[in-house]
XYZ file of C-alpha atoms in Angstrom:
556
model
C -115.151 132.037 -2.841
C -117.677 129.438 -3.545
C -119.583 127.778 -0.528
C -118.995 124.195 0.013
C -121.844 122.354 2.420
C -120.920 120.360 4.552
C -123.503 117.417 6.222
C -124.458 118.212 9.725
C -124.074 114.757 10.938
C -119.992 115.242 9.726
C -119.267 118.830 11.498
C -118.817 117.041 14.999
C -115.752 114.516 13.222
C -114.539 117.590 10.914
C -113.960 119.937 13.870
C -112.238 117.048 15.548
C -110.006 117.203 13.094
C -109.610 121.080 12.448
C -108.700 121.462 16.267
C -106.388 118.517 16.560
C -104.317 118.951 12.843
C -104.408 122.866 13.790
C -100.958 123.375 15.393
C -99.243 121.132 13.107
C -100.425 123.088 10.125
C -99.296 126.136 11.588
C -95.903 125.022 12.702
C -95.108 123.375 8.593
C -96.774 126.629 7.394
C -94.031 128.234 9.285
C -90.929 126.709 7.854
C -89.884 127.548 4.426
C -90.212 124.223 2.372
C -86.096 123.534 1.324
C -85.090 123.943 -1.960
C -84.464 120.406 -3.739
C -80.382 120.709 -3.880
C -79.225 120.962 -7.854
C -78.416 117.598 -9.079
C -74.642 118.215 -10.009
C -73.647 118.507 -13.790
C -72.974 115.086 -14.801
C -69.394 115.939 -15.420
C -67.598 113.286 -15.067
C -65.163 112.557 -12.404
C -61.987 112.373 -13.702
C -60.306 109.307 -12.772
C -57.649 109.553 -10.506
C -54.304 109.483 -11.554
C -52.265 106.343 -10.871
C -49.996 107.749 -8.220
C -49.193 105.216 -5.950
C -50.132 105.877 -2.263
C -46.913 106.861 -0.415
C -45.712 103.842 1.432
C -46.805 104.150 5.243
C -43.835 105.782 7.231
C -43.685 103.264 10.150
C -41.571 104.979 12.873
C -39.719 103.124 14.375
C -39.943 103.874 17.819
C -36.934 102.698 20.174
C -34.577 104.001 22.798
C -32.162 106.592 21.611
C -28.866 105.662 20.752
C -26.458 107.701 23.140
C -24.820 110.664 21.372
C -22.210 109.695 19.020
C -19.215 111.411 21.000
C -16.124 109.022 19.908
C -13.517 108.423 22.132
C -10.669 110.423 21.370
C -7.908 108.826 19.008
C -4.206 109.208 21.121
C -2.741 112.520 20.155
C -0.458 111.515 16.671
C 2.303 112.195 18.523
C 4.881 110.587 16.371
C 7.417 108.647 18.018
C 10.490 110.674 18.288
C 13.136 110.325 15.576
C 16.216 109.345 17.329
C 17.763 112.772 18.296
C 21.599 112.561 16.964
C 22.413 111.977 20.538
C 24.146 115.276 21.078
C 27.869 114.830 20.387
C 30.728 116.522 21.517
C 30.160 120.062 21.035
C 32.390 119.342 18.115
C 32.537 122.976 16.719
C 34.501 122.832 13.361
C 37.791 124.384 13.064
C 37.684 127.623 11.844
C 38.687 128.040 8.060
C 41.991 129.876 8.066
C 42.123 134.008 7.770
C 40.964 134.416 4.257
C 44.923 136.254 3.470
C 45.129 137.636 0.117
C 47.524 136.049 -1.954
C 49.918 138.334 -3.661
C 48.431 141.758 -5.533
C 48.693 140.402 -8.963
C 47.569 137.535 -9.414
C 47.433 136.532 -12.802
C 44.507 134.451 -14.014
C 45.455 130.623 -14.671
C 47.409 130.196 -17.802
C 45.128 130.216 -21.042
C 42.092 130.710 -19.600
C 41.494 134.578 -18.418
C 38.319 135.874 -17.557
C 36.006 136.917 -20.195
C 35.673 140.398 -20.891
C 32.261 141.892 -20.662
C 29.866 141.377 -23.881
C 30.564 144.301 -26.243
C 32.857 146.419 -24.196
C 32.991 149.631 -25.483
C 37.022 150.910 -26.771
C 38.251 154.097 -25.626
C 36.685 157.092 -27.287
C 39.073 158.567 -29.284
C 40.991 155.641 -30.322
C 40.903 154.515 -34.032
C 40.045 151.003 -33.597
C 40.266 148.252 -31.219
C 43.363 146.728 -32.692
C 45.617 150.056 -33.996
C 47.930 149.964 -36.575
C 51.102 152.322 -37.194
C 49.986 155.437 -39.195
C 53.127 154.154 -41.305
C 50.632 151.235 -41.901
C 47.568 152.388 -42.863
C 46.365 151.741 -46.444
C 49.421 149.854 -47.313
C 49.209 146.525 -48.525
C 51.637 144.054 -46.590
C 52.766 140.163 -46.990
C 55.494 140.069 -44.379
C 57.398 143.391 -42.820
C 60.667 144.282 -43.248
C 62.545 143.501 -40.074
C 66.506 142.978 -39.812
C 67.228 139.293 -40.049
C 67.985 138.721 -36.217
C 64.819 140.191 -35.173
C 63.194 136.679 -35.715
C 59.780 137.514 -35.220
C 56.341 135.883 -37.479
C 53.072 135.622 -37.323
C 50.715 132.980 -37.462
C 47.097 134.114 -38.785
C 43.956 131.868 -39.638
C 41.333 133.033 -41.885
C 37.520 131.710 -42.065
C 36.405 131.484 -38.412
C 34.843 131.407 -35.879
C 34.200 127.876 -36.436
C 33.036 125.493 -33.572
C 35.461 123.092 -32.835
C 38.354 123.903 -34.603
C 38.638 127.542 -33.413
C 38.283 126.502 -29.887
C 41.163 123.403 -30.549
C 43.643 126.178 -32.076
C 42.548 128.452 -28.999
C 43.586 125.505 -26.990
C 47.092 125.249 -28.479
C 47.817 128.835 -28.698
C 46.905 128.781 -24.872
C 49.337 125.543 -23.904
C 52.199 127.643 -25.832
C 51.232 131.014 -24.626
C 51.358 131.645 -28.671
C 49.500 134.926 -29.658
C 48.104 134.778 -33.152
C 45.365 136.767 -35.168
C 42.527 135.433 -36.382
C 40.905 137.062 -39.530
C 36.967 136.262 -39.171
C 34.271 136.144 -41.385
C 31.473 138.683 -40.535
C 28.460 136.189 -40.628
C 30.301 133.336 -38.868
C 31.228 135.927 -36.248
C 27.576 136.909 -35.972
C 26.534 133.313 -35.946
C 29.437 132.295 -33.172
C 30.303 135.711 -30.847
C 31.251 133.827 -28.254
C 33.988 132.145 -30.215
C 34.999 135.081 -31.535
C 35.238 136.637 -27.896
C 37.104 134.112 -26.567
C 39.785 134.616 -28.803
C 39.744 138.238 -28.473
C 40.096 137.787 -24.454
C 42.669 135.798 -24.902
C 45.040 138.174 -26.613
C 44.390 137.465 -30.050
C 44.434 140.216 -32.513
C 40.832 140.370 -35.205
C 40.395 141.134 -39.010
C 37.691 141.974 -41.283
C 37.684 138.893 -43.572
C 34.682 140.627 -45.397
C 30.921 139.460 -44.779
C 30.657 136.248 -46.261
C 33.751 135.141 -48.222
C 32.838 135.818 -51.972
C 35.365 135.327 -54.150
C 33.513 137.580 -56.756
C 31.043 140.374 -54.239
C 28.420 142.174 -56.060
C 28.822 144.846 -53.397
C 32.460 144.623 -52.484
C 31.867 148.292 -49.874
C 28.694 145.799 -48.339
C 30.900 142.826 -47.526
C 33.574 145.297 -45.624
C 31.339 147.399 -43.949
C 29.068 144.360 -42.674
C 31.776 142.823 -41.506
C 33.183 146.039 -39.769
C 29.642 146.324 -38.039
C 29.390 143.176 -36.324
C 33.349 143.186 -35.187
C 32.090 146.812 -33.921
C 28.764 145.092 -32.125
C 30.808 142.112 -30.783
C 34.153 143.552 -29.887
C 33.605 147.107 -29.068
C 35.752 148.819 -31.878
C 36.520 147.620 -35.833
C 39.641 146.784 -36.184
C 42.430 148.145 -38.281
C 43.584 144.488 -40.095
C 41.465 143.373 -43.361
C 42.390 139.962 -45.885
C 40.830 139.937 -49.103
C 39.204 136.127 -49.158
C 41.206 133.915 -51.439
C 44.273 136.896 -51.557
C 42.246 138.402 -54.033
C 43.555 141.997 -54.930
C 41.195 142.472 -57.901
C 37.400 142.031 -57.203
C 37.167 145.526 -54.991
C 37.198 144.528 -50.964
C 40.586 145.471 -50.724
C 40.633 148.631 -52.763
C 37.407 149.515 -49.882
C 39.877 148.398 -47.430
C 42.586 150.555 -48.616
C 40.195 153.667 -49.214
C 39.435 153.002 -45.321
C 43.327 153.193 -44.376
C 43.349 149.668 -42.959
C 46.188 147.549 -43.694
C 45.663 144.901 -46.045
C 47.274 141.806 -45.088
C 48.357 138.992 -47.048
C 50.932 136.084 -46.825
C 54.295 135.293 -47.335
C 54.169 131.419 -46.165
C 51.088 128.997 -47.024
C 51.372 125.680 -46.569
C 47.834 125.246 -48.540
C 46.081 123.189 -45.033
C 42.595 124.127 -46.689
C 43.489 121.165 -48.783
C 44.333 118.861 -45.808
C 47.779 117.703 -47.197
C 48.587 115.697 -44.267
C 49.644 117.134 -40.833
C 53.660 116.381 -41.767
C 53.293 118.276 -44.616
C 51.700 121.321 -43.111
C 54.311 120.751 -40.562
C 56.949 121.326 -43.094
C 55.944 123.962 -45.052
C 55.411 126.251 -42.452
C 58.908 125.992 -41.021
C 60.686 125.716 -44.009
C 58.947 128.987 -45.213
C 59.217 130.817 -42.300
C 61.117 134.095 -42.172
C 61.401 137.101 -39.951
C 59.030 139.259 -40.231
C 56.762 136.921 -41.774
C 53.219 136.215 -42.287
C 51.760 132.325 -42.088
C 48.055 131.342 -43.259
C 46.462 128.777 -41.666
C 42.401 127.941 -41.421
C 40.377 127.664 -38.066
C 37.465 127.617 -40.413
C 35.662 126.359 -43.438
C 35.906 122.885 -43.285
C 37.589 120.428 -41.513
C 40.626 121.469 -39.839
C 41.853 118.527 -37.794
C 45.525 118.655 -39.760
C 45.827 122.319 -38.952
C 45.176 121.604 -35.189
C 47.332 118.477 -35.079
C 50.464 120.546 -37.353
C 49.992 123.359 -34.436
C 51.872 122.025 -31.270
C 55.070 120.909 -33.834
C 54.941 124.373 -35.667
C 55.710 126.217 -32.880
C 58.120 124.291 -31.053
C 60.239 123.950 -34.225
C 60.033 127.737 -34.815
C 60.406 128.666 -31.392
C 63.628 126.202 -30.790
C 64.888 127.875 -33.838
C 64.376 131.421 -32.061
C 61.301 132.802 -33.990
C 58.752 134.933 -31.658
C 55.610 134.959 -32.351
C 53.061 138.428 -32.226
C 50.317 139.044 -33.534
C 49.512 141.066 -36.777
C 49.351 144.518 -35.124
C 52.420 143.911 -33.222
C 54.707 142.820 -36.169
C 53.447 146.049 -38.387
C 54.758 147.911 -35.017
C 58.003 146.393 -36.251
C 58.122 148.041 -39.111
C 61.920 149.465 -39.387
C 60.674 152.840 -40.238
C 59.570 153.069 -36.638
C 60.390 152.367 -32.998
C 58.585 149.352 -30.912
C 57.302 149.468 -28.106
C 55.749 146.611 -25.776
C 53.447 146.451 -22.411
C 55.020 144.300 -19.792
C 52.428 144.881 -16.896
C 49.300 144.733 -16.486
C 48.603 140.815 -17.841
C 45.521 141.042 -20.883
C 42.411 141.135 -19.048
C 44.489 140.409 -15.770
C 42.888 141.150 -12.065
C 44.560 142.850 -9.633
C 43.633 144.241 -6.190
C 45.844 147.389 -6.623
C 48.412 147.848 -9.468
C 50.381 150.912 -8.778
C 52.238 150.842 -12.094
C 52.212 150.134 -15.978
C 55.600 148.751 -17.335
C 57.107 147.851 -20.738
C 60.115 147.735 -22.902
C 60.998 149.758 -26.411
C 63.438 150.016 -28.876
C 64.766 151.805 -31.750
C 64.669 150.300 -35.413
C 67.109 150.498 -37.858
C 65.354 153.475 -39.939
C 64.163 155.397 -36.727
C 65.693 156.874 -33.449
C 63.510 156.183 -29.716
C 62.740 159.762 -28.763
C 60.692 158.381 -25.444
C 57.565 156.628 -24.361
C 53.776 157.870 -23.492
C 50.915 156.054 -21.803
C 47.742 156.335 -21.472
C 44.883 154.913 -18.799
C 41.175 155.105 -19.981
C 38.571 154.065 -16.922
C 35.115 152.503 -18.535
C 32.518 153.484 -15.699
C 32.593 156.828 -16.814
C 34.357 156.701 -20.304
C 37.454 159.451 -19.102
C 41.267 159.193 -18.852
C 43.964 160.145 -16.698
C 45.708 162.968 -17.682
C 48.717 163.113 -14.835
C 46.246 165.129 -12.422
C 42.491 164.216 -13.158
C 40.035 161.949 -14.795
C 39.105 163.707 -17.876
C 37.239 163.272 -21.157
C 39.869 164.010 -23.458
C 42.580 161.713 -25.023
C 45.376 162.134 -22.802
C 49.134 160.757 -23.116
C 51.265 161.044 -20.518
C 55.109 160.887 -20.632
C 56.640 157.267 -19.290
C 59.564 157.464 -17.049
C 62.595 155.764 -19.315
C 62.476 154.585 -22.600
C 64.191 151.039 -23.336
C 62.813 149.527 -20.166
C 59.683 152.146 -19.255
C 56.854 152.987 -16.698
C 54.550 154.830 -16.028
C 53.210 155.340 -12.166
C 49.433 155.159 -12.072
C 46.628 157.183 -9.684
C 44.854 155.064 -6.675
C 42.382 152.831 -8.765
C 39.272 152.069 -7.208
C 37.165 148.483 -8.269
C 36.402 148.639 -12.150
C 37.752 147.632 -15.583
C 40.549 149.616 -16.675
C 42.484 149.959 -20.280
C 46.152 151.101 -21.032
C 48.064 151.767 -24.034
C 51.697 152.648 -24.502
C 53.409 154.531 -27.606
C 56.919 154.536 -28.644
C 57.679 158.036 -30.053
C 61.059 159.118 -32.008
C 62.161 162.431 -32.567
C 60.527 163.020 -35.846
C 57.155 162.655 -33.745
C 56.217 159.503 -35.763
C 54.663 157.035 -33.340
C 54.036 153.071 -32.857
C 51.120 152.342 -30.145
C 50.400 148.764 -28.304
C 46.976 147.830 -28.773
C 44.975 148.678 -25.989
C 45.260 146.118 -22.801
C 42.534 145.893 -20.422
C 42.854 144.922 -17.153
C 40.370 144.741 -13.865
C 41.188 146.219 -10.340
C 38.621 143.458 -8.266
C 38.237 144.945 -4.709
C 34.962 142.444 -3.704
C 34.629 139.423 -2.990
C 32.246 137.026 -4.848
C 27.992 136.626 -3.387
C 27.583 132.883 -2.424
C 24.443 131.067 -1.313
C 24.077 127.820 -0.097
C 20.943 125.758 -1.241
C 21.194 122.648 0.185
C 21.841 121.540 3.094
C 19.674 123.869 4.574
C 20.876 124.696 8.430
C 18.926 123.009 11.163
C 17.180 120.386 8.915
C 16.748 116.536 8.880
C 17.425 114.230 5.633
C 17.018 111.147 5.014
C 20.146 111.074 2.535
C 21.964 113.751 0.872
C 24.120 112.813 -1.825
C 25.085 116.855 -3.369
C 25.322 119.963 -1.601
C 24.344 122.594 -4.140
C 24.777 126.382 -4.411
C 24.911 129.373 -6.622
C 28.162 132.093 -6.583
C 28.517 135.403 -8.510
C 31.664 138.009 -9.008
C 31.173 141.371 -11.326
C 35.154 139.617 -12.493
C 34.471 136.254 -12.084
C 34.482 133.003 -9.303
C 37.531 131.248 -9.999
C 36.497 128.348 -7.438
C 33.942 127.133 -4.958
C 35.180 124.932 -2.499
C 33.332 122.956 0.633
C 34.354 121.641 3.888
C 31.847 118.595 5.886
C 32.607 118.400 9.163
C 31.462 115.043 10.921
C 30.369 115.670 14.712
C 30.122 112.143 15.422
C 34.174 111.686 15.375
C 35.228 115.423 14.640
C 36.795 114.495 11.311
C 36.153 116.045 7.688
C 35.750 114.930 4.027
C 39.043 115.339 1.972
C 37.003 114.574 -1.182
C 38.224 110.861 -0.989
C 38.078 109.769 2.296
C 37.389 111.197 5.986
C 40.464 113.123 8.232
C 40.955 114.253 11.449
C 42.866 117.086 9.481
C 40.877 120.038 8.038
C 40.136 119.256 5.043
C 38.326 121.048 1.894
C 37.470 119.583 -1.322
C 36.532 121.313 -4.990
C 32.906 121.887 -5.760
C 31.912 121.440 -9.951
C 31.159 124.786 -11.440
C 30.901 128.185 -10.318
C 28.195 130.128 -10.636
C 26.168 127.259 -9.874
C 27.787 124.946 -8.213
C 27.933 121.634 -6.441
C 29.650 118.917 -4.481
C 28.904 114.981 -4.258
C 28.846 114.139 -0.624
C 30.573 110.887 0.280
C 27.891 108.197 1.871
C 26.318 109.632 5.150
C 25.237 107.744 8.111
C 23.109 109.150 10.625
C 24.648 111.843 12.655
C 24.693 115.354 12.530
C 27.204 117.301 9.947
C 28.674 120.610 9.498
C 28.819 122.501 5.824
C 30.460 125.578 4.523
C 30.983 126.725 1.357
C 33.776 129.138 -0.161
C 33.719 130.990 -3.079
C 36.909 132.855 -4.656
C 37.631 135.333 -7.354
C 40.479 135.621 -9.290
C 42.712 138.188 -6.982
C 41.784 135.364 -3.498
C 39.019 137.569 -2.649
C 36.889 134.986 -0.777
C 33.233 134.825 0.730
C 32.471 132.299 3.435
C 28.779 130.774 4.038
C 29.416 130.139 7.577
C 28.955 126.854 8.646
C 25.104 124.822 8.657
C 24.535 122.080 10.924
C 22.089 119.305 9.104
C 21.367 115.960 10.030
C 20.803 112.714 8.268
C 18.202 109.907 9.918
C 17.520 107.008 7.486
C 13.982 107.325 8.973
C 13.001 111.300 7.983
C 10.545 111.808 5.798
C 12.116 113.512 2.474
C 12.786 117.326 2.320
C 11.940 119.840 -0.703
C 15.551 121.127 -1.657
C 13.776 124.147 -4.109
């Protein structure tokens, strides 16, 4: 290091110095000199975003409310409906003993219960409707009878129609006039009902062929069509087939023939397709009429209005002039060459609550001794027939007791649908048969429900008590009884009675009754329901009550 002089008269003032700036120097020596902070990167701030300041929350500082506990609303306890001040005890008089009516009891006039859909025929018979083996695959207009059996039949060809076959049902009914009605396989398809309900009511069925060509490509389709829905509806074919328009010559009754059925045509027509005028059918019929004869008429293909309104005068000029009628079947049964034969008992489709007999009349003809009488009983729940000692599968006859005036004495028949036939037999062994007759033994009463009024409830109004009633035979009625407590009298169906009193509720299976006006009050109903041999089923009474003031009720 280089040597610096320093003036003598200046060493007293620079060691002044030294020894005073000494400590100081050693104390800043001592401390690290800071390092100048890093100006920050001239980034620029980014500029706030606009988002307003939150407005200042200014609590709101007072005395609590106190708790929010409501006062209690009164208890909705609705103001009592007026109770039907309790009135005499006012129990209703009993309905009498249901007693049975009379075993037997036929079904009202002209309108017997239907017979189930399809029911089956007897195995073993030929058809539903037989013919005399004498019969079968002959061709017929009228049958030879002697001149005072006055005996014809009135047939109508083209049905089932609506309207007109049900008006001629109606007549034949109000005359208790048996007839046969030769259908037409697709109006029979297209109206079974009709077709049924003049097959339950007696009525004997042809094959008019399928669908009434008076030409058939296929004259073997049109019969056999037609023979498969009688089959399907009915049960059985039938024996009885009429060539559309008469017509021998286009095939369908050569098929028939081939088949053995008995082709029927006329001996009277009085031409009604043509709708002469009712006086004129009117006449022609009776002053063609023979015995043994054979009368065309329509229920079908068109309008028949003259036919029905000719009807009612038709038979009570042939009838007051002695004529009988029968149906097809029954007049070839007729025939001379053979004896007849006739069911008395059981009624077609009748029910009965025991039947301990079958009974009938036959006769000889004038070509044929009567040699005696069979009968035979087929039972459908299980397809057999009595045989004299058991329920069996085979065809059984079994011999009548008497001939002229027969009958036959029948096992204990429990509840089900029954079927009897009698034949007329003469010594040569040649035989006429009845068509089969079906008949029901009914041995329960009918299910019945009441719907409203329900028991125990209050309604504002009623104005119909409703219900529903079933019978494996069929309800013949529903009747009701109202019983009013307030004065212990009952509804007649016109006016109120002291005496007990039902009335007739509209329909049967379901059924109802229009109440008269009601007041408030309390009420007693009951229902009946009854089947055709006066087996009856009681609801039992229900107690309702009406208040103008009740809310509605749900009837469902």
């Amino acid at each position: 290091m280089k040597n610096f002089y320093i003036p003598r008269l200046w060493r007293p003032l620079l060691f002044s110095v030294v020894c005073f700036s000494a400590p100081i120097l050693t104390v800043y020596a001592a401390k690290p000199k800071p390092k100048p902070t890093p100006k920050p990167t001239a980034t620029p701030r980014p500029r706030p975003t606009a988002t307003p300041l939150p407005a200042p929350i200014v609590t709101l500082k007072r005395k609590p409310l106190p708790t929010a506990t409501p006062r209690p609303l009164p208890t909705a306890t609705p103001k009592p409906l007026p109770t039907a001040t309790p009135l005499p005890t006012a129990t209703p008089r009993p309905l009498p003993t249901a007693t049975p009516l009379p075993t037997a009891t036929p079904l009202p006039t002209a309108t017997p219960k239907p017979l189930p859909t399809a029911m089956p025929a007897p195995v073993g018979t030929t058809n539903a409707w037989p013919i005399p083996l004498a019969a079968q695959g002959q061709l017929f207009n009228n049958v030879a009878v002697s001149s005072s059996n006055k005996i014809i039949a009135l047939t109508f060809d083209d049905g089932p129609w609506p309207t007109y076959t049900t008006q001629i049902l109606s007549v034949l009914a109000q005359y208790g006039v048996k007839a046969t009605f030769f259908q037409v396989g697709s109006q029979l398809q297209t109206y079974p009902d009709l077709g049924r309900a003049a097959r339950n009511a007696g009525h004997a069925i042809g094959n008019h062929t399928w669908s009434h060509q008076e030409a058939p490509a296929d004259p073997l389709g049109e019969v056999q069509r037609a023979d498969d829905i009688i089959q399907s509806v009915y049960g059985g074919p039938t024996g009885i087939f009429r060539p559309p328009y008469g017509n021998l010559n286009n095939g369908v009754a050569s098929v028939a023939l081939n088949q053995k059925k008995a082709v029927i045509i006329w001996n009277c027509d009085p031409n009604d397709w043509a709708t002469p005028g009712t006086s004129v059918i009117v006449d022609r019929v009776v002053s063609g009429a023979t015995p043994g004869g054979i009368v065309l008429m329509h229920d079908g293909g068109g309008d028949r209005s003259q036919t029905v309104a000719a009807l009612p005068t038709i038979i009570t000029t042939l009838a007051a002039q002695g004529y009988r009628f029968v149906t097809v079947p029954e007049l070839l049964a007729q025939n001379s060459s053979a004896p007849t034969v006739s069911i008395n008992a059981p009624g077609i489709a009748y029910s009965y609550s025991a039947l301990a007999q079958v009974s009938g009349s036959a006769a000889p003809s004038s070509g044929s001794d009567l040699q005696s009488v069979g009968s035979l009983l087929f039972r459908y729940s299980d397809s057999t027939y009595w045989n004299g000692t058991a329920w069996t599968t085979v065809l059984s006859e079994n011999l009548a007791q008497g001939t002229t005036t027969w009958s036959f004495a029948l096992p204990s028949l429990v509840g089900g649908q029954y079927a009897t036939q009698a034949v007329a037999r003469s010594s040569s062994g040649s035989g006429t048969f009845t068509p089969w007759r079906d008949f029901f033994i009914d041995l329960i009463a009918p299910t019945l429900a009441v719907t409203t009024p329900k028991a125990s409830t209050t309604y504002p109004t009623l104005a119909t008590a409703t219900g529903t009633a079933s019978d494996a035979v069929g309800v013949k009625n529903v009747r009701v009884t109202l019983f009013r407590q307030s004065d212990s009298n009952y509804w007649n169906g016109t006016l109120w009675t002291p005496n007990y009193s039902v009335f007739p509720a509209q329909g049967k299976e379901n059924w109802s009754a229009s109440l008269p006006p009601l007041s408030n009050g309390t009420y007693s109903f009951e229902a009946s329901a009854r089947d055709y041999v006066d087996n009856t089923t009681y609801s039992g009474y229900k107690a309702f009550t009406i208040n103008s003031a009740a809310p509605s009720v749900t009837t469902n």
